[in-house]
mmCIF file of C-alpha atoms (C1' of nucleotides) in Angstrom:
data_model
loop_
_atom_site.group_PDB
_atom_site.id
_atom_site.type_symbol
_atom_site.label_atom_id
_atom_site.label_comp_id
_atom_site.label_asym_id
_atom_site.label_seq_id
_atom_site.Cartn_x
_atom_site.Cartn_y
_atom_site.Cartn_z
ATOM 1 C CA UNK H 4 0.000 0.000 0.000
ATOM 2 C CA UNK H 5 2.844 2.485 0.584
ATOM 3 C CA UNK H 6 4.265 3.388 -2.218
ATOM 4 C CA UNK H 7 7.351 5.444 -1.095
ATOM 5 C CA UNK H 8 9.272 2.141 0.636
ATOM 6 C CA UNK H 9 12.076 2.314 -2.136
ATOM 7 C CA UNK H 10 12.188 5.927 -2.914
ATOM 8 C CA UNK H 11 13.342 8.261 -0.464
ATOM 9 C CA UNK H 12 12.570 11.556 -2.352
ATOM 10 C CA UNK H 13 9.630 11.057 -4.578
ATOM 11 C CA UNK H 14 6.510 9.327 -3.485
ATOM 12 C CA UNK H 15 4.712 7.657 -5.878
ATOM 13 C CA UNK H 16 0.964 7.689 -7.036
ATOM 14 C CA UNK H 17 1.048 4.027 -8.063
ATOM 15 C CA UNK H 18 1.309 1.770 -5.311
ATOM 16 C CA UNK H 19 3.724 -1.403 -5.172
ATOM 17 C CA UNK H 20 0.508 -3.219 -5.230
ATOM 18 C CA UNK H 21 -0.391 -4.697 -8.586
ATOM 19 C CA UNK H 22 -4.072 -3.123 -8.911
ATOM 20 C CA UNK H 23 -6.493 -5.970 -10.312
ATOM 21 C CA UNK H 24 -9.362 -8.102 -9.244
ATOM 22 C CA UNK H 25 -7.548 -10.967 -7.695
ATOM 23 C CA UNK H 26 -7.582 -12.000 -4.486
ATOM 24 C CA UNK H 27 -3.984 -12.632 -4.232
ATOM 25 C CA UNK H 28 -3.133 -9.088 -4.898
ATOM 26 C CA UNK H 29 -5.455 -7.602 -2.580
ATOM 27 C CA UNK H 30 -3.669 -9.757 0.061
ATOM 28 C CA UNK H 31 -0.561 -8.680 -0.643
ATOM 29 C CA UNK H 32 -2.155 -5.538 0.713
ATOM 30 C CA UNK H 33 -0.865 -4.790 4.345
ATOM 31 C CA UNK H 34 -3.771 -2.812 5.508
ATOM 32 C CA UNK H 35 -5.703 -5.658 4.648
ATOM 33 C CA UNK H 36 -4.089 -8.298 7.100
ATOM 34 C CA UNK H 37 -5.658 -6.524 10.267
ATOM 35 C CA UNK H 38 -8.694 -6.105 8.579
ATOM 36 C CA UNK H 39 -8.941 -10.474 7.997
ATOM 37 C CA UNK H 40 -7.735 -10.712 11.581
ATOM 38 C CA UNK H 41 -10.593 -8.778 12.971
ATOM 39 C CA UNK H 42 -13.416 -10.459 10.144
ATOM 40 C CA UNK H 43 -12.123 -13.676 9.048
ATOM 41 C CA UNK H 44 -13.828 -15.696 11.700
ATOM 42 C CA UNK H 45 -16.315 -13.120 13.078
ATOM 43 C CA UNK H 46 -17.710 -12.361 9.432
ATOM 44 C CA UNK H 47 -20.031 -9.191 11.178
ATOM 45 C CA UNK H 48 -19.689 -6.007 11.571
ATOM 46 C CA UNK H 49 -19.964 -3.288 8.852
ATOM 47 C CA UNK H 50 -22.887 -0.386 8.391
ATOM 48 C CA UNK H 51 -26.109 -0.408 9.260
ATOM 49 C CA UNK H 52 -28.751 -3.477 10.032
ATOM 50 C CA UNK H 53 -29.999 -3.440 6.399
ATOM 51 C CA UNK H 54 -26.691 -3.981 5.430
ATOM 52 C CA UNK H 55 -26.302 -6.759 8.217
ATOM 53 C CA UNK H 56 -29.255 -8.806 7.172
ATOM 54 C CA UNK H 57 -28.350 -8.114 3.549
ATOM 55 C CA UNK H 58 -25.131 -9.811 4.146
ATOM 56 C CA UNK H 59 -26.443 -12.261 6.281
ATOM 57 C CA UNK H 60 -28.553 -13.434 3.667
ATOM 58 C CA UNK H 61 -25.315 -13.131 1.179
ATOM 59 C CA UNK H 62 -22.877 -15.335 3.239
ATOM 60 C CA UNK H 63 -19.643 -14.930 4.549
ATOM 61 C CA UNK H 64 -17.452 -15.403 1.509
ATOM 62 C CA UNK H 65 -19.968 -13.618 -0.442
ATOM 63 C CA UNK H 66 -19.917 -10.374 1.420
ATOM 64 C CA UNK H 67 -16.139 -10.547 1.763
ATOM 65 C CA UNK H 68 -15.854 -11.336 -1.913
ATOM 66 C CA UNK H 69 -18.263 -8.042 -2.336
ATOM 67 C CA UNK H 70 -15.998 -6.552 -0.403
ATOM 68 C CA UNK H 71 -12.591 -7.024 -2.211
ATOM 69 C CA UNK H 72 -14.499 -6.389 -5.365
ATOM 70 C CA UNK H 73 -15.389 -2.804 -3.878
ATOM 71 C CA UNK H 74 -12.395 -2.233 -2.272
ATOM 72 C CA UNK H 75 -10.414 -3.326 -5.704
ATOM 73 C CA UNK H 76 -12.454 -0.635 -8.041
ATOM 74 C CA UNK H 77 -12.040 1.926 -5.597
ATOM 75 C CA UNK H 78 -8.254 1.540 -5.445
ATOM 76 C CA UNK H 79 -8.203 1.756 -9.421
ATOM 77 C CA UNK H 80 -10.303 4.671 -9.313
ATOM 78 C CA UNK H 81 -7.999 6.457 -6.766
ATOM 79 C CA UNK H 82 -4.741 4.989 -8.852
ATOM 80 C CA UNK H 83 -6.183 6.651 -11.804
ATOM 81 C CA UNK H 84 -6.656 9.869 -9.918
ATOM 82 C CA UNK H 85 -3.243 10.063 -8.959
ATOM 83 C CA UNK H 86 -2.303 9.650 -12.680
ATOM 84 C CA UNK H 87 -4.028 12.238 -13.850
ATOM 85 C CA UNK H 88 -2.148 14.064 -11.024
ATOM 86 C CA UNK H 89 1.036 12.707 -12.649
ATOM 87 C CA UNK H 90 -0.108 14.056 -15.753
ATOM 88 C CA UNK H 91 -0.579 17.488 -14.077
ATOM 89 C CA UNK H 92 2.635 17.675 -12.675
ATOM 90 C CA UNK H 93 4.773 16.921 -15.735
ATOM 91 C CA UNK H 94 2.572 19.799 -17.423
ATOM 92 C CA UNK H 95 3.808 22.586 -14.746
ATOM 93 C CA UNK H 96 6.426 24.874 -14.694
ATOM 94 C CA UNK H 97 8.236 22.782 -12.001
ATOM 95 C CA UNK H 98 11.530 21.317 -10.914
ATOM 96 C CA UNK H 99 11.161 17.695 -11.758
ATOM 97 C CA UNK H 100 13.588 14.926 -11.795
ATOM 98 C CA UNK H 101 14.872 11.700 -9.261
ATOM 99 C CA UNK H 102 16.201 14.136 -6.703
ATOM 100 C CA UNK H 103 13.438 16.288 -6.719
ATOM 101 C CA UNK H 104 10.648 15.573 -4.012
ATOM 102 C CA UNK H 105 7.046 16.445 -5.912
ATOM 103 C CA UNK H 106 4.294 18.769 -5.733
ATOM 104 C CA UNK H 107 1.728 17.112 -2.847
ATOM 105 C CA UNK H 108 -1.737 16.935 -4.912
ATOM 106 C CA UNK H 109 -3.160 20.037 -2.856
ATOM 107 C CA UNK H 110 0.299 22.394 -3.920
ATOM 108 C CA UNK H 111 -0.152 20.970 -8.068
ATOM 109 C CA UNK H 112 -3.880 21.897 -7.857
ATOM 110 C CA UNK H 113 -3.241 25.259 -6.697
ATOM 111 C CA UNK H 114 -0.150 26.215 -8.990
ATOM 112 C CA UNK H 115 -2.061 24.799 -11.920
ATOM 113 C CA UNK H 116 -4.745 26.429 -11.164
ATOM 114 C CA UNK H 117 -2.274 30.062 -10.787
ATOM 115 C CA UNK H 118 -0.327 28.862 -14.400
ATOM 116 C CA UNK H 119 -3.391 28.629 -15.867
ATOM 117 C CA UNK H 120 -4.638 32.257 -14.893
ATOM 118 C CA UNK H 121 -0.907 33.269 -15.434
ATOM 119 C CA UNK H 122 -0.891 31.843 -19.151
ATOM 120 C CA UNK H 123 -4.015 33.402 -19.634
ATOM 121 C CA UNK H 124 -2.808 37.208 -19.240
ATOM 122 C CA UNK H 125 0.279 36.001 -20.810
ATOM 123 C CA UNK H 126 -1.883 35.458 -24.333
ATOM 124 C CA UNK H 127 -3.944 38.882 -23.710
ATOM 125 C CA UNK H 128 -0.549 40.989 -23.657
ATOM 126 C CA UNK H 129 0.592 39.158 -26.312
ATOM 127 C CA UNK H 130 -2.623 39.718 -28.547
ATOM 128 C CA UNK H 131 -1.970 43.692 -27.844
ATOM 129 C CA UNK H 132 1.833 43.476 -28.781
ATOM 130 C CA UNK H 133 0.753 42.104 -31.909
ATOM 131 C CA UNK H 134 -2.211 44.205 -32.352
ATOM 132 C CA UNK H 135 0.305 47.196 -31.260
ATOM 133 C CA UNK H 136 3.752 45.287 -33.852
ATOM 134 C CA UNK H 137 1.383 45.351 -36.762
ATOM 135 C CA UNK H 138 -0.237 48.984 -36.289
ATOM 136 C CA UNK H 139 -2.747 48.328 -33.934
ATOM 137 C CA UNK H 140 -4.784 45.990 -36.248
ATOM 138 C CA UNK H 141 -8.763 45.930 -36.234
ATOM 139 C CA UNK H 142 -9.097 42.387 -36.645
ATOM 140 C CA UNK H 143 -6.593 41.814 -33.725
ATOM 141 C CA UNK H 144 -7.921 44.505 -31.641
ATOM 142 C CA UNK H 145 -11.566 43.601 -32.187
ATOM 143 C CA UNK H 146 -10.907 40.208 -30.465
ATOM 144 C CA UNK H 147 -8.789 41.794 -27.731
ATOM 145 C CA UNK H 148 -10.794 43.357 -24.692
ATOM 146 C CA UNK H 149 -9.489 46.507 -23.329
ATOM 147 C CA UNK H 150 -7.227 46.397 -20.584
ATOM 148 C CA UNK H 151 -7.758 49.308 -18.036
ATOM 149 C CA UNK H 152 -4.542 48.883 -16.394
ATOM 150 C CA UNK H 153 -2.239 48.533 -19.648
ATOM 151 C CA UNK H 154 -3.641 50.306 -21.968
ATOM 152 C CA UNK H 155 -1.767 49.321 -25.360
ATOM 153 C CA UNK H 156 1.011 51.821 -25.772
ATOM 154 C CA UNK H 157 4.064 51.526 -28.221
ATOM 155 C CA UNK H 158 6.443 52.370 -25.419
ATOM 156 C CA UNK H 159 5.779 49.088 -23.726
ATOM 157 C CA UNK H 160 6.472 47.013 -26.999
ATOM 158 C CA UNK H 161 10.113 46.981 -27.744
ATOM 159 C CA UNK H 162 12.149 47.910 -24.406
ATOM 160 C CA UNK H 163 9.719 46.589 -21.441
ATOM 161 C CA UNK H 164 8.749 43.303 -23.700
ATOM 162 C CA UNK H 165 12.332 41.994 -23.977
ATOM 163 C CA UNK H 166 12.342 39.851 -20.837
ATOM 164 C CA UNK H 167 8.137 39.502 -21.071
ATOM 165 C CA UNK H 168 8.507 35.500 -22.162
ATOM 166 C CA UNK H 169 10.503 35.349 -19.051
ATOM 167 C CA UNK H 170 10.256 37.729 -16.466
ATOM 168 C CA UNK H 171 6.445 38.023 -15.156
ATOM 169 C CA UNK H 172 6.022 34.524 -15.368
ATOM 170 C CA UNK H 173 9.085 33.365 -13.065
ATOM 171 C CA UNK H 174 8.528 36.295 -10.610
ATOM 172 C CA UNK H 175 4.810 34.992 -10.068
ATOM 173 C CA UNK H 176 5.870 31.402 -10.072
ATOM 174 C CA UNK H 177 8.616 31.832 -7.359
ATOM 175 C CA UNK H 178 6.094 34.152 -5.454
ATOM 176 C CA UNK H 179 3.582 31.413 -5.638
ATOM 177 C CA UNK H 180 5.932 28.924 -4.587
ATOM 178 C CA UNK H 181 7.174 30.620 -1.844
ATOM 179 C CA UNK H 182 10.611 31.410 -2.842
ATOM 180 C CA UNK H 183 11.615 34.263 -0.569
ATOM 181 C CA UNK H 184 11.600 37.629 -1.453
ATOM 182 C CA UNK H 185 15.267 38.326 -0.854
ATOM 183 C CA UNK H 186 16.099 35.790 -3.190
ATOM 184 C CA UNK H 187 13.939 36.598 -5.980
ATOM 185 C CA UNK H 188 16.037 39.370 -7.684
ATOM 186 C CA UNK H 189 16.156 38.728 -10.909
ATOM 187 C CA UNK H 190 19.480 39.591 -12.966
ATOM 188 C CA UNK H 191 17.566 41.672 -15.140
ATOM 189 C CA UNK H 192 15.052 42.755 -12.611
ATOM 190 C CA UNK H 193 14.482 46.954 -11.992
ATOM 191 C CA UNK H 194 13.421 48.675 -9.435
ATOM 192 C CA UNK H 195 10.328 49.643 -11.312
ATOM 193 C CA UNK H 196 9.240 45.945 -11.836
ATOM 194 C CA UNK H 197 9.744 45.812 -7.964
ATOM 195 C CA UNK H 198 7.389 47.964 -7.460
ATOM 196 C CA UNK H 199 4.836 47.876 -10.062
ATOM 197 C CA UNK H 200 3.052 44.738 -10.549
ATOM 198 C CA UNK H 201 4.567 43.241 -13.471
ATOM 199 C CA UNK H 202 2.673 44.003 -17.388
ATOM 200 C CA UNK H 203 1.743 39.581 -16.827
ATOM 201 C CA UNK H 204 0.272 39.969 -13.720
ATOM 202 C CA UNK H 205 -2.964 38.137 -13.946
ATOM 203 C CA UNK H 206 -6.291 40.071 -13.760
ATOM 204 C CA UNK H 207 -6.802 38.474 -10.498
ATOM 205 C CA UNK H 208 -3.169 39.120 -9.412
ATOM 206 C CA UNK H 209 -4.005 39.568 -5.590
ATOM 207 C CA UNK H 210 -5.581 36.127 -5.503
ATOM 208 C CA UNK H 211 -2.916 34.604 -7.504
ATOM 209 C CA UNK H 212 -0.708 35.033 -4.877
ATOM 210 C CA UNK H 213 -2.668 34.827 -1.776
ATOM 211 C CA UNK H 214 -2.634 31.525 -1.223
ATOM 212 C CA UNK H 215 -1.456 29.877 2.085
ATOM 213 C CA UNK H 216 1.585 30.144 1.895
ATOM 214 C CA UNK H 217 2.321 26.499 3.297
ATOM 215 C CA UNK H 218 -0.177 24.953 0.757
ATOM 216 C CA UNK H 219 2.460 26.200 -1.692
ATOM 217 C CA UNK H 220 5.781 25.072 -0.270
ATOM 218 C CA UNK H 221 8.091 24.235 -3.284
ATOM 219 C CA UNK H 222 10.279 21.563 -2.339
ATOM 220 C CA UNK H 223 12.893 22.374 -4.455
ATOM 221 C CA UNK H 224 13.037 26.198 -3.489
ATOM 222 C CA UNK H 225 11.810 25.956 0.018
ATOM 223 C CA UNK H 226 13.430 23.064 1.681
ATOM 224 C CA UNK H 227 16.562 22.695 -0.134
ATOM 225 C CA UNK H 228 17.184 26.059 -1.606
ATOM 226 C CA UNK H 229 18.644 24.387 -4.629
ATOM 227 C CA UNK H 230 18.182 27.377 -6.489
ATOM 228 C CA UNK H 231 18.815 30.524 -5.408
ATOM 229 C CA UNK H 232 18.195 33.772 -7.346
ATOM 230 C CA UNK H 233 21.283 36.529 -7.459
ATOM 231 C CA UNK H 234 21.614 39.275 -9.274
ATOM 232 C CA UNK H 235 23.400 38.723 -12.157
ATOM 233 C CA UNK H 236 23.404 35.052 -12.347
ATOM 234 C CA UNK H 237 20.711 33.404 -14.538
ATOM 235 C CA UNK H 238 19.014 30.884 -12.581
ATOM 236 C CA UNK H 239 18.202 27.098 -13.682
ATOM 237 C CA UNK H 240 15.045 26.061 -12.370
ATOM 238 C CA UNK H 241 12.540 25.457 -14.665
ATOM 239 C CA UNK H 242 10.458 28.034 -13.578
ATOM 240 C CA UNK H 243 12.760 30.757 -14.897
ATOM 241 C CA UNK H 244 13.649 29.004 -18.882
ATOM 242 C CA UNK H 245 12.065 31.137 -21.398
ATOM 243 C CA UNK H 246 8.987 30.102 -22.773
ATOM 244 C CA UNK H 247 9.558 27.548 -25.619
ATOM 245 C CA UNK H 248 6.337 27.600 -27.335
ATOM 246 C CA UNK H 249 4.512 30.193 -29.468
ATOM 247 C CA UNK H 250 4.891 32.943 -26.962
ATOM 248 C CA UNK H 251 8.476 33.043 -27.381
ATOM 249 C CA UNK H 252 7.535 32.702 -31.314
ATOM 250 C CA UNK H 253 5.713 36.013 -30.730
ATOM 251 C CA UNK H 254 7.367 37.846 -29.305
ATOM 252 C CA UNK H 255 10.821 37.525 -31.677
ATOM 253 C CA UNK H 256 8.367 38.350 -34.607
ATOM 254 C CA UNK H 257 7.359 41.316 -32.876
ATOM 255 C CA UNK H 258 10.875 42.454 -32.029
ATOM 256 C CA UNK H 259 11.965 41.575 -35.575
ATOM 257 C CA UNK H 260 9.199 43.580 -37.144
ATOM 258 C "C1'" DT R 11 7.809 13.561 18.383
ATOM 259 C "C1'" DA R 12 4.337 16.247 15.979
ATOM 260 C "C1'" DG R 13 2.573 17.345 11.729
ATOM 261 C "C1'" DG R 14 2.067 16.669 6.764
ATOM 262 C "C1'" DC R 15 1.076 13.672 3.136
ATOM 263 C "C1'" DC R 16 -0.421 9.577 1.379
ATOM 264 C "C1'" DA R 17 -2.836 4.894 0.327
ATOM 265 C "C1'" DT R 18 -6.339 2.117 1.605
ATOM 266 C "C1'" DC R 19 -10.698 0.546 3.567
ATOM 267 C "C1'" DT R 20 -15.351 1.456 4.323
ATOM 268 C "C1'" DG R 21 -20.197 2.948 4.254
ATOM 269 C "C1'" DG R 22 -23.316 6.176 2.314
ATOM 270 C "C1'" DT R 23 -25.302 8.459 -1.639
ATOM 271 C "C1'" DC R 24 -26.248 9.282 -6.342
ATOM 272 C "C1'" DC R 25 -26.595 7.908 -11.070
ATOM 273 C "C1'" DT R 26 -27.427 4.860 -15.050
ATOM 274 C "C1'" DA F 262 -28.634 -3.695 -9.138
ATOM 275 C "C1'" DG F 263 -24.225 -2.280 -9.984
ATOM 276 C "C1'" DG F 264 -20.904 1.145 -10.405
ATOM 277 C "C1'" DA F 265 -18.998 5.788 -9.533
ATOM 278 C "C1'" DC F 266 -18.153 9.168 -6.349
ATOM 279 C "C1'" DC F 267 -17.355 11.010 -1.871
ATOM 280 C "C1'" DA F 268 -15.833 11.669 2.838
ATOM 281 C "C1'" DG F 269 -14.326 9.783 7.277
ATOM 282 C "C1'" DA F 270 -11.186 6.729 9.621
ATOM 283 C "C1'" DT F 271 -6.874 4.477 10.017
ATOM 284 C "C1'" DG F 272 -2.141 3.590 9.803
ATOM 285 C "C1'" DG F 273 2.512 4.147 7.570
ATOM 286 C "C1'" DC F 274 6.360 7.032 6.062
ATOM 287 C "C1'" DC F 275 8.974 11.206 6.089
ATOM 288 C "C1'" DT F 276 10.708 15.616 7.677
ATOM 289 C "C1'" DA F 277 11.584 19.517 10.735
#
DNA sequence: TAGGCCATCTGGTCCT
DNA sequence: AGGACCAGATGGCCTA
């Protein structure tokens, strides 16, 4: 049942225990050896007296065969779960690898949930820089709401958008992660940026990073400080690699333009 | 040792 | 009726 006996810095979401219908695997389940001690020979117990009678009437080795049957589908539903969870985590902007302990389910459903807002504004600035690159285009603009607190200016295009595939996003990542502050200068961070909420900041900014901060403890940055952030020294985490995908594609056709 | 996180079991409820 | 889903309980492992 525990799945973190041979791996001292990653759990795992898929148990040692072989998940199907057979007896003998179930078993091989440690939880389950009390649970035969205490209802092998007793064969009672369990809910209410509709339920009793009902598995009165079923018999002993019918009820406990109900039983593992239940028990078995509800451990593949949970194992599935926990894949899906997988399939979150290799999807976020996140330290992974052997020596890297991961996200808990509670910290991947909260940063997803932040990347996702995060990417979100990320794709509205970008629609304005390109509205903005290409001479503040109709078509473009007509499918881009107005943004009260950036209002699309060409002085934001080609100095301030130079770090934009990189910048906003790792400053709100490490924030959400709890990186502390001191650490979190960037090497090509200003003052200004400091101070001003950067152009990325999601709409809903103040709740992106208001999280409890110990639902959000980053392994990597918070308990082993693996990365640090100094000025003048690029950092390696994954949090802080420039975007790879069409953002990054956008944004050198903007600057080229 | 306490607290966090997790897997599993279990009974109840809802849905098909 | 059977299965999916959910939440509570329990116990194990790990870390500070």
């Amino acid at each position: 049942m525990d799945s973190d006996a041979g791996s001292s810095c990653s759990r795992s979401s898929s148990p040692d225990l072989v998940v199907d219908d057979s007896a003998g695997s179930f078993f091989s389940n440690k939880m389950f050896h009390p649970y035969l001690q205490e209802h092998r020979e007793a064969g009672k117990h369990l809910g209410t007296e509709g339920k009793m009678k009902e598995r009165s009437d079923l018999g002993k080795d019918d009820v406990q065969e109900l039983r593992l049957k239940v028990n078995s589908r509800e451990r593949k539903r949970m194992h599935d779960l926990n894949q899906a969870m997988d399939g979150l985590r290799e999807v976020m902007p996140y330290a992974q690898g052997p020596s890297v302990r991961k996200l808990s389910k509670i910290s991947t459903l909260l940063l997803a949930r932040n990347y996702i807002l995060m990417l979100s504004s990320s794709l509205e600035e970008m629609k304005k820089l390109v509205g903005d690159v290409y001479g503040g285009s109709a078509a473009v603009q007509a499918r881009t709401p107005a943004h009260p607190a950036h209002p699309a200016h060409p002085a934001i295009a080609p100095t301030a958008t130079a770090h934009l595939p990189l910048h906003p996003l790792a400053q709100s990542l490490h924030s959400l992660v709890g990186s502390s502050p001191s650490l979190l200068q960037h090497h090509s961070s200003s003052p200004a940026s400091a101070a001003v909420p950067a152009p990325h900041s999601p709409p809903h900014s103040s709740s992106f990073l208001s999280f409890h901060p110990s639902l959000l403890k980053d392994p990597l940055h918070v308990n082993h400080h693996s990365f640090r952030h100094f000025p003048g020294m690029p950092c390696p985490c994954s949090l802080c690699q420039p975007l790879p995908t069409a953002t990054s594609t956008l944004h050198s056709l903007a600057l080229n333009k």
